[in-house]
XYZ file of C-alpha atoms in Angstrom:
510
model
C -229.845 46.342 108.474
C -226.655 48.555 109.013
C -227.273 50.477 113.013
C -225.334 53.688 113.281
C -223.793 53.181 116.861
C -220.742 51.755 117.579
C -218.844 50.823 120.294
C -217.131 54.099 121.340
C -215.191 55.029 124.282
C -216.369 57.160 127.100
C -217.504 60.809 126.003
C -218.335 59.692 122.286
C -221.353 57.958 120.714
C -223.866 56.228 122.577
C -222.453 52.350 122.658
C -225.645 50.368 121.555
C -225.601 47.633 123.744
C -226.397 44.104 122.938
C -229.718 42.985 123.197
C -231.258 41.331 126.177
C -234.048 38.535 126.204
C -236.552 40.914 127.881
C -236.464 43.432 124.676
C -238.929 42.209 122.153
C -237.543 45.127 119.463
C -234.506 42.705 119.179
C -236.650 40.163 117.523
C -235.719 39.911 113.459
C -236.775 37.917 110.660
C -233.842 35.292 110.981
C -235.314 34.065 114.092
C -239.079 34.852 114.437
C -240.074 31.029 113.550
C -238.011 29.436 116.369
C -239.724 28.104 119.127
C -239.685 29.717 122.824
C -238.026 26.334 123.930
C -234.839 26.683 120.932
C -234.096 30.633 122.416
C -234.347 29.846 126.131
C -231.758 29.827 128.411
C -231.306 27.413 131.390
C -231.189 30.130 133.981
C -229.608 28.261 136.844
C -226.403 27.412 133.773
C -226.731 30.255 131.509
C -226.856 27.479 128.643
C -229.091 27.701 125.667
C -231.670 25.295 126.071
C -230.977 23.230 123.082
C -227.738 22.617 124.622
C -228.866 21.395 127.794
C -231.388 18.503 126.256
C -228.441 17.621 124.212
C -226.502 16.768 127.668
C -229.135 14.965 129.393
C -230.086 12.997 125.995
C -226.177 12.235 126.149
C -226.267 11.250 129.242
C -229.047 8.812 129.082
C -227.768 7.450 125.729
C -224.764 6.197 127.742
C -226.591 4.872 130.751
C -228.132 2.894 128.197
C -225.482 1.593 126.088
C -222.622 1.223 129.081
C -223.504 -2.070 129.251
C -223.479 -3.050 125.620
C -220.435 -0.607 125.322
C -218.703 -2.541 128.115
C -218.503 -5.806 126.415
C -216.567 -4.429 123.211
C -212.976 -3.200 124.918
C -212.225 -1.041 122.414
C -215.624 0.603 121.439
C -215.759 0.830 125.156
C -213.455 3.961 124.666
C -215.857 5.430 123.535
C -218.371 6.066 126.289
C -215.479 7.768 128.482
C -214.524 10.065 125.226
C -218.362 11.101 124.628
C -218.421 11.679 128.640
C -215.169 13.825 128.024
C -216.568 15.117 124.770
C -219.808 16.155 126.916
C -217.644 17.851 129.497
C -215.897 20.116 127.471
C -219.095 20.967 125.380
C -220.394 22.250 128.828
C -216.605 23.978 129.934
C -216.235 25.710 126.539
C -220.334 26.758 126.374
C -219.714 28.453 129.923
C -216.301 29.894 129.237
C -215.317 30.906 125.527
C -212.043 32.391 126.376
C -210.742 28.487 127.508
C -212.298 27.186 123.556
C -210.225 29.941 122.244
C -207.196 29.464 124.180
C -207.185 25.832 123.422
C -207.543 26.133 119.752
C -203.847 25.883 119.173
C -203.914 23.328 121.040
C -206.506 20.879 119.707
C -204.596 21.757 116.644
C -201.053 20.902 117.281
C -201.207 18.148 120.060
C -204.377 15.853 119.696
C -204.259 13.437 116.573
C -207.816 12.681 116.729
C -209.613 12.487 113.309
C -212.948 10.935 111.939
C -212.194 8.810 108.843
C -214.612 10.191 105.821
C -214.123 7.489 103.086
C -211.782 9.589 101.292
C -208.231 10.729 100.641
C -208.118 12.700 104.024
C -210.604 12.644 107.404
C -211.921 15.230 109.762
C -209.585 16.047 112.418
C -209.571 17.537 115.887
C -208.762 20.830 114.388
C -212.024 20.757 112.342
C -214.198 19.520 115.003
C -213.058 21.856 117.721
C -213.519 24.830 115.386
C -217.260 23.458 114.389
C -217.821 23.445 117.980
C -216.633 27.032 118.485
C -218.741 28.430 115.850
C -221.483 26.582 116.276
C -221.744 27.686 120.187
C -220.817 30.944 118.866
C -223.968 30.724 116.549
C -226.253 29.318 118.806
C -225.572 32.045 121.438
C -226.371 34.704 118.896
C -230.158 32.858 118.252
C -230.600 32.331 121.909
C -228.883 34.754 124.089
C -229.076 38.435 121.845
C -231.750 36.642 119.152
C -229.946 38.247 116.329
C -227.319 37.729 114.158
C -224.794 40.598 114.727
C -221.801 40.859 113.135
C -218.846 43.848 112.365
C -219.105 46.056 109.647
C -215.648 46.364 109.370
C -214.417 45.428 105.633
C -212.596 42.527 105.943
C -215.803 40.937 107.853
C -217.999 41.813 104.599
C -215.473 40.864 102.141
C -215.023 37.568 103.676
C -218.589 37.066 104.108
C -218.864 37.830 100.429
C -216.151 35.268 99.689
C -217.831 32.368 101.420
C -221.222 33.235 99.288
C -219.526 32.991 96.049
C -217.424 29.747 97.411
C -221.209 28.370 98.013
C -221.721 29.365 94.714
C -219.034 27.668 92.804
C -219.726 24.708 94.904
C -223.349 24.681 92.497
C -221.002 25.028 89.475
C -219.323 22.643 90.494
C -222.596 19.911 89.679
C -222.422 20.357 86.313
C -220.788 18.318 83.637
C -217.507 20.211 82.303
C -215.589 17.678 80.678
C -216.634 14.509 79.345
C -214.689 12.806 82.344
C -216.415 11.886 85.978
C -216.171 15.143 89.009
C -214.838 14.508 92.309
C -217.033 12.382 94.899
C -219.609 14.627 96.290
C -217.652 13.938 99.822
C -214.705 15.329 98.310
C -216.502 18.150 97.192
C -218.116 18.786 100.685
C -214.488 18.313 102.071
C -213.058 20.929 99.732
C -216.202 23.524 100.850
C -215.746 23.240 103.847
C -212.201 24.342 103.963
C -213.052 27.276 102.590
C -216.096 27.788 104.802
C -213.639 27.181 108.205
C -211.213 29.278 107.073
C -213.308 32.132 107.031
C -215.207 30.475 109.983
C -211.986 30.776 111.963
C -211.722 34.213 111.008
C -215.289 35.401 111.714
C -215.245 33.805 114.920
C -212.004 35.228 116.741
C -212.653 38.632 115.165
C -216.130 38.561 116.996
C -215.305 36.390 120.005
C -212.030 37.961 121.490
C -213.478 40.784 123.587
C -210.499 41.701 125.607
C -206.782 42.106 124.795
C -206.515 39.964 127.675
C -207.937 36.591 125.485
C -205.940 37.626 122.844
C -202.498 37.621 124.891
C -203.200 34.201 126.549
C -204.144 32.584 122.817
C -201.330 34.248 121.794
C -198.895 32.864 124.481
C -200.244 29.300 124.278
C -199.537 29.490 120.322
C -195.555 30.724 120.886
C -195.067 28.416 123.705
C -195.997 25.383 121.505
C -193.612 26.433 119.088
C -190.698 26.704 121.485
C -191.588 23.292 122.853
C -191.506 21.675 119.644
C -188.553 23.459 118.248
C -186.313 22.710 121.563
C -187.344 19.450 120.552
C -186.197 19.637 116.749
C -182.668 21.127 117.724
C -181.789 17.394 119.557
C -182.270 14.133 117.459
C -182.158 12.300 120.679
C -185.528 14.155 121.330
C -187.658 13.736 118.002
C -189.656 9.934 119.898
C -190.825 12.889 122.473
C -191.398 15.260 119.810
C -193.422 13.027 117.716
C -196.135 11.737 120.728
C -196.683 15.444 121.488
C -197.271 17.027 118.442
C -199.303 16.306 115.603
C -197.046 15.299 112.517
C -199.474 17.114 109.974
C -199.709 20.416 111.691
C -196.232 21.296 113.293
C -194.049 19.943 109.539
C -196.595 22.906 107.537
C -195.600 25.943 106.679
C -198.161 28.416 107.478
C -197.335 27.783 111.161
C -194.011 28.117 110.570
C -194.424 31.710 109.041
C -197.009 32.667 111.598
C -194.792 31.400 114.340
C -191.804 33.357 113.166
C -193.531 36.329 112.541
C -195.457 36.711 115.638
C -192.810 35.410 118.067
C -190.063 38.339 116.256
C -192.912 41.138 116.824
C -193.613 40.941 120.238
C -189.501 39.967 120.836
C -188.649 43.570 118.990
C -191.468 45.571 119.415
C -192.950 45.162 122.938
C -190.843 46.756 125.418
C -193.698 46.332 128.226
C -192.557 41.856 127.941
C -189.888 41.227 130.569
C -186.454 41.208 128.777
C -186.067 37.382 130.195
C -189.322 36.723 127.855
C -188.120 38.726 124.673
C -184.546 36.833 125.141
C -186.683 33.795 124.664
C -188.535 35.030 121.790
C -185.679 35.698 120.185
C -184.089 32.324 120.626
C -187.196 30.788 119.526
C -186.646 32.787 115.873
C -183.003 32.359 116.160
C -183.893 28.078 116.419
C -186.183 28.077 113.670
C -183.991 29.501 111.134
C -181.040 27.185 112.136
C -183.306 23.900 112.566
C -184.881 25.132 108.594
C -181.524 26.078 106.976
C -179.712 23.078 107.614
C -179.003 19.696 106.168
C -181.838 18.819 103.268
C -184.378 20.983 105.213
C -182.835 23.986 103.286
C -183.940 22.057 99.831
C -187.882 23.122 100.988
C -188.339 26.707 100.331
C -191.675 26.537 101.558
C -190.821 25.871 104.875
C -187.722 29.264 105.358
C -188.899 31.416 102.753
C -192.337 32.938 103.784
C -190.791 32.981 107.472
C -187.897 35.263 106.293
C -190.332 37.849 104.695
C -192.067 37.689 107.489
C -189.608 38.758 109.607
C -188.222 41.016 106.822
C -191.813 42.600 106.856
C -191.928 42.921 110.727
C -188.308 45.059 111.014
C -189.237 47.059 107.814
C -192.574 48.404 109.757
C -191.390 48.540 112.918
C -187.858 49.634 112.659
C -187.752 51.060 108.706
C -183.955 51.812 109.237
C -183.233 48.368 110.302
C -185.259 46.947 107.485
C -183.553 48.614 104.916
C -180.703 47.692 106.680
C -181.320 43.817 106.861
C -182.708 43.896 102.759
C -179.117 45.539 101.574
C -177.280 43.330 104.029
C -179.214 40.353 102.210
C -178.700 41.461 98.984
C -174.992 41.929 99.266
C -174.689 38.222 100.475
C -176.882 37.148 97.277
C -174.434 39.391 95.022
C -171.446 38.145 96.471
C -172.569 34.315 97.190
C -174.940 33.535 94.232
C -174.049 29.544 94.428
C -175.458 29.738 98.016
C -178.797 30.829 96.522
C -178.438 28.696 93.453
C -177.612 25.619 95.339
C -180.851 26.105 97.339
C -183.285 26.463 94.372
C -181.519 24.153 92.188
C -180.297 21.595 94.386
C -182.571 18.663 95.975
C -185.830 17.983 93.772
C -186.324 21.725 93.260
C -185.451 22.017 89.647
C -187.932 19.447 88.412
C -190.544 20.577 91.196
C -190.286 24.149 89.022
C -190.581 22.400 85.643
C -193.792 20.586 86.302
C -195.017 23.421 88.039
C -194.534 25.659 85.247
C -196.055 23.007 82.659
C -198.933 22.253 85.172
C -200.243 25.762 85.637
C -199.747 26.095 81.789
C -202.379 23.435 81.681
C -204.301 24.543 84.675
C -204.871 27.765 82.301
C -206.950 25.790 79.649
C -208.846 23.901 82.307
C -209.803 27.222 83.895
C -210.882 28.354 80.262
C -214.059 26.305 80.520
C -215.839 28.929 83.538
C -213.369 31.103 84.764
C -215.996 33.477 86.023
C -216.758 30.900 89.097
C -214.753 27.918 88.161
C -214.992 24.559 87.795
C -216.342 23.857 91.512
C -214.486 22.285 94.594
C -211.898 19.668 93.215
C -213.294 18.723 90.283
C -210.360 19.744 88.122
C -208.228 17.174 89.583
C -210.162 14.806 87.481
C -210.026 17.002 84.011
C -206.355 16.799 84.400
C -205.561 13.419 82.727
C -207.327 15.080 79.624
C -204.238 17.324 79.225
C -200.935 15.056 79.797
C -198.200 16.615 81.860
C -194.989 15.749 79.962
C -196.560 13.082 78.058
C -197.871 11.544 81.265
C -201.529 11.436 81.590
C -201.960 11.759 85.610
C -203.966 13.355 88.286
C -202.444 16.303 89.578
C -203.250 19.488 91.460
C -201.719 23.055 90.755
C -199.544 23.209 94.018
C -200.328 27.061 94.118
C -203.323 28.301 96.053
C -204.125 31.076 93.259
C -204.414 28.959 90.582
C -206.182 26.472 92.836
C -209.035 29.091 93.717
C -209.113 30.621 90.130
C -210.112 26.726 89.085
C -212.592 26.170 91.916
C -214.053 29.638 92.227
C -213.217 31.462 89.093
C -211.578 35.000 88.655
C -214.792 36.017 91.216
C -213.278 33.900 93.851
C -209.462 34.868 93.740
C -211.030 38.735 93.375
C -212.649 38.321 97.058
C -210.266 36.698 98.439
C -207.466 39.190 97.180
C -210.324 41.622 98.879
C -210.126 40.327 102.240
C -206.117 39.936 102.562
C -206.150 43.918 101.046
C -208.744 44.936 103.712
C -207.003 43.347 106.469
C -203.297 44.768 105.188
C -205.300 48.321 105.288
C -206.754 47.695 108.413
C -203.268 46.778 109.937
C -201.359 49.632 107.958
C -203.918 52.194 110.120
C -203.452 50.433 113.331
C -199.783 50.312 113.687
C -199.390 53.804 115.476
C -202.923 54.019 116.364
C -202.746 50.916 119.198
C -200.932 51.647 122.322
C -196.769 50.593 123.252
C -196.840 46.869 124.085
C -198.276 44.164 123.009
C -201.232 45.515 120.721
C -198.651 47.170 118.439
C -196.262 44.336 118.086
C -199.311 41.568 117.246
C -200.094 44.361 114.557
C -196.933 44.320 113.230
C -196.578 40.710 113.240
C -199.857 40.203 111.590
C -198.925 42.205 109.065
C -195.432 40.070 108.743
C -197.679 36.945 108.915
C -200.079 38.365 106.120
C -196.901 38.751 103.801
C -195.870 35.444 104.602
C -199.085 34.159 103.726
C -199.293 35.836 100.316
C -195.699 34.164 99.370
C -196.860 30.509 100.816
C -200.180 30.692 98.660
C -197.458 31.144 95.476
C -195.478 27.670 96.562
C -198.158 25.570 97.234
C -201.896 25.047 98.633
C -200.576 26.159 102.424
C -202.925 28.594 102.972
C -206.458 27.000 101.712
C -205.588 23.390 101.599
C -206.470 21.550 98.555
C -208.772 18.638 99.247
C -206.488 15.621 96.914
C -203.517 16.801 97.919
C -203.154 18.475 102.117
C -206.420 18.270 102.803
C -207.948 18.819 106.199
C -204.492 17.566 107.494
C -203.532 20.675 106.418
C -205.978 23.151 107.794
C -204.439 22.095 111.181
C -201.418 24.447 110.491
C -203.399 26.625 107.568
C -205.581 27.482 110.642
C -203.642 29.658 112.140
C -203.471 32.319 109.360
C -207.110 33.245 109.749
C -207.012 33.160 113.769
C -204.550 35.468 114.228
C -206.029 37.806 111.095
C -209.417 37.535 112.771
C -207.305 38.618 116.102
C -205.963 42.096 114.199
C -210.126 42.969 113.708
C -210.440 41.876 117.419
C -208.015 44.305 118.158
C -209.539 47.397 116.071
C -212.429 46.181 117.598
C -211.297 46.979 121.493
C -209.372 49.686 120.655
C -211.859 51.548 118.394
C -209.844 52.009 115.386
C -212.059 51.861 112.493
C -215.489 53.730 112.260
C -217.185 50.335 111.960
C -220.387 49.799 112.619
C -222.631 46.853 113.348
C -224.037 44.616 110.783
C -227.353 42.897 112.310
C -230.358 41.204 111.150
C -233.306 43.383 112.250
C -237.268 43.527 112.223
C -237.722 45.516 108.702
């Protein structure tokens, strides 16, 4: 059921607030056959009951096992990480804002993953996110006994987008070649993905209630990146370099073009930071470009290209003059210096990277021929493509362009919806930018919208943005992550400022 009332500031509509245990109207249909003891709360805590039998069944697990633990020196570890693994459970139920903050985090700095059998295993990233959303979740069944989400349209689009990804994952059961699927662990892998991308999303859209949360996630995020790029500008520095940061998630592009795009937005466009801060800001852009356009580094376009139209995005919308400025200013040097440019793109391993492109997404087409309504399901086509040799070589290969990649696993259906949410969310922004006050709200519009251009140009080099399960895999979600946090941050934003007419989407007693 769609309410009417929305959150509205003082003098407009009623805000409808959020349901409280004592109102039995809040009661709905989604949550009706729980039992009293799944909805209460532990009043003494404030934690959901379910939660709090899950600490003291911890807790009595490893009173158990300690001893049996203690004999075994390395599974020993163990019992100090669950007690760890307990304690932040318990932080992070109390106080959301720290889960949030720490996302970025959990993402760049601890190298902790679950092996899965397969190609690739569940990493920190993954886990801390399933932790977020499934606290996020639970509070909605036992706190406001509802499910209550945003009507604004990139929250339906991308809830329609994970119901037809669910969808092609059913598709993707069938027998569509005469050739064996991926592993049904592969196929959960590549799901799954999908699903915590627009997890991620959903959940900082919905759980950042204050521009406040959104600053300090914000500020963690940049000063990571200046750590780790102060880092890349000295060799003598890369043994530190590599203990801090996870390998996976600071080498991937998406967090490079987020990164650059953010950190030039708020360094041009917030004249309420310090001057000492934007300085910094600005070195921090000014560092990645020379750390990414030197040496071999300049050979992967992945990794500069996306940032620069980023940034090229940012100055166009928040200084037009300057943009236009910058874009003739580059095209003169391209005019005047093609071999510069040519050298780039033709130089390294880039010219045969571009011919098996080209002759893999010619084959990718008559793969995609067999369902291209919803697809083929989640990496199944990797296995159909020794059935159509690749310059006479009969190999496994994926498409190394996310497009392609979700036209093959979703269909046309899939790339239509999620083409729908990056257009709703480019809208959204587009209204925003003089709508949200001087400061820091404007600039993390305008960088999201830099970051959302940068996005759309890394999903045409390669599977940066939705990672492809044989080929980044969750490994890459760690820095893929980061495009759908700070996206779900721009709705966060409309959200506390009151910038769309949305209303609320909740599942109420018919």
């Amino acid at each position: 059921m769609i309410t009417g009332k929305v959150d509205q500031p003082p003098g407009a509509m009623d805000v409808q607030p959020y349901p409280t245990e004592e109102d039995p109207a809040v009661w709905d249909s989604l949550t009706r056959w729980l039992p009293d003891w799944l909805v209460l709360r532990i009043p003494r805590y404030n934690l959901p009951a379910p939660l709090a039998l899950a600490i003291i069944a911890a807790a009595l697990l490893g009173a158990i096992m300690a001893p049996r633990l203690a004999m075994n020196g390395r599974t020993g570890m163990m019992l100090p990480a669950a007690i760890l693994g307990v304690a932040a459970l318990v932080i992070v139920a109390k106080w959301r804002i720290l889960g949030l903050m720490a996302l970025p985090i959990v993402s760049l700095m601890v190298p902790l993953a679950i092996g899965t059998g397969s190609k690739t295993g569940i990493n920190a990233a993954v886990l801390w996110l399933g932790l977020l959303l499934g606290l996020w979740i639970l509070d909605m069944l036992a706190r406001e006994r509802q499910i209550r989400l945003l009507a604004y349209r990139p929250v339906i689009a991308s809830l329609i987008f994970g119901v037809v990804v669910v969808v092609a994952f059913g598709f993707g059961q069938l027998p569509w070649f005469a050739t064996r699927s991926a592993t049904l662990s592969a196929q959960i892998g590549g799901l799954l993905i999908f699903l915590m991308s627009i997890g991620a999303f959903l959940l900082v859209a919905h759980q950042i209630q204050t521009i406040t949360t959104l600053k300090w996630m914000t500020w963690v995020f940049l000063g990571l990146g200046f750590v780790f790029f102060v880092f890349r500008l000295f060799p003598s520095t890369y043994w530190i370099m590599a203990r801090l940061f996870v390998r996976q998630a600071v080498l991937g592009a998406t967090f490079y073009a987020w990164l650059v795009a953010i950190a030039a937005s708020q360094a041009l466009f917030n004249p309420k930071l310090a001057r000492g801060w934007r300085i910094v800001l600005g070195i921090l852009v000014l560092m990645f470009f020379y750390v990414t356009l030197k040496g071999e580094d300049r050979y992967w376009v992945s990794g500069w290209l996306p940032p620069l139209l980023a940034l090229v995005t940012v100055i166009l919308l928040g200084r037009p003059g300057w943009g236009v400025f910058a874009v003739i200013l580059g095209g003169l040097i391209m005019v005047f210096n093609t071999s510069l440019i040519t050298g780039v793109f033709n130089e390294g391993d880039n010219t045969y990277s571009t011919i098996t492109r080209l002759e893999a997404w010619r084959i990718m087409v008559e793969i995609i021929k067999v369902n291209p309504v919803f697809g083929l399901g989640m990496a199944n086509y990797y296995f159909y493509t020794p059935l159509f040799p690749i310059l006479g070589y009969k190999i496994n290969f994926n498409s190394h362009n996310n497009y392609i990649d979700i036209i093959a696993q979703t269909g046309l259906v899939g790339l239509l919806c999620f083409l729908w949410v990056l257009g709703e969310l480019w809208l959204l922004g587009w209204r925003m930018r003089d709508q949200v006050p001087e400061g820091f709200p404007r600039a993390y519009v305008l960088g999201a919208l830099g970051g959302l251009v940068g996005t759309l140009a890394l999903a045409a080099l390669g599977d940066w943005v939705i990672p492809f399960v044989y080929n980044i895999g969750m490994d890459g979600f760690r820095s893929s992550m980061f495009a759908f946090i700070f996206l779900g941050g721009l709705v966060a934003l409309a959200r506390i400022y009151h910038i769309s007419p949305g209303r609320s989407i909740e599942a109420a007693p018919k």
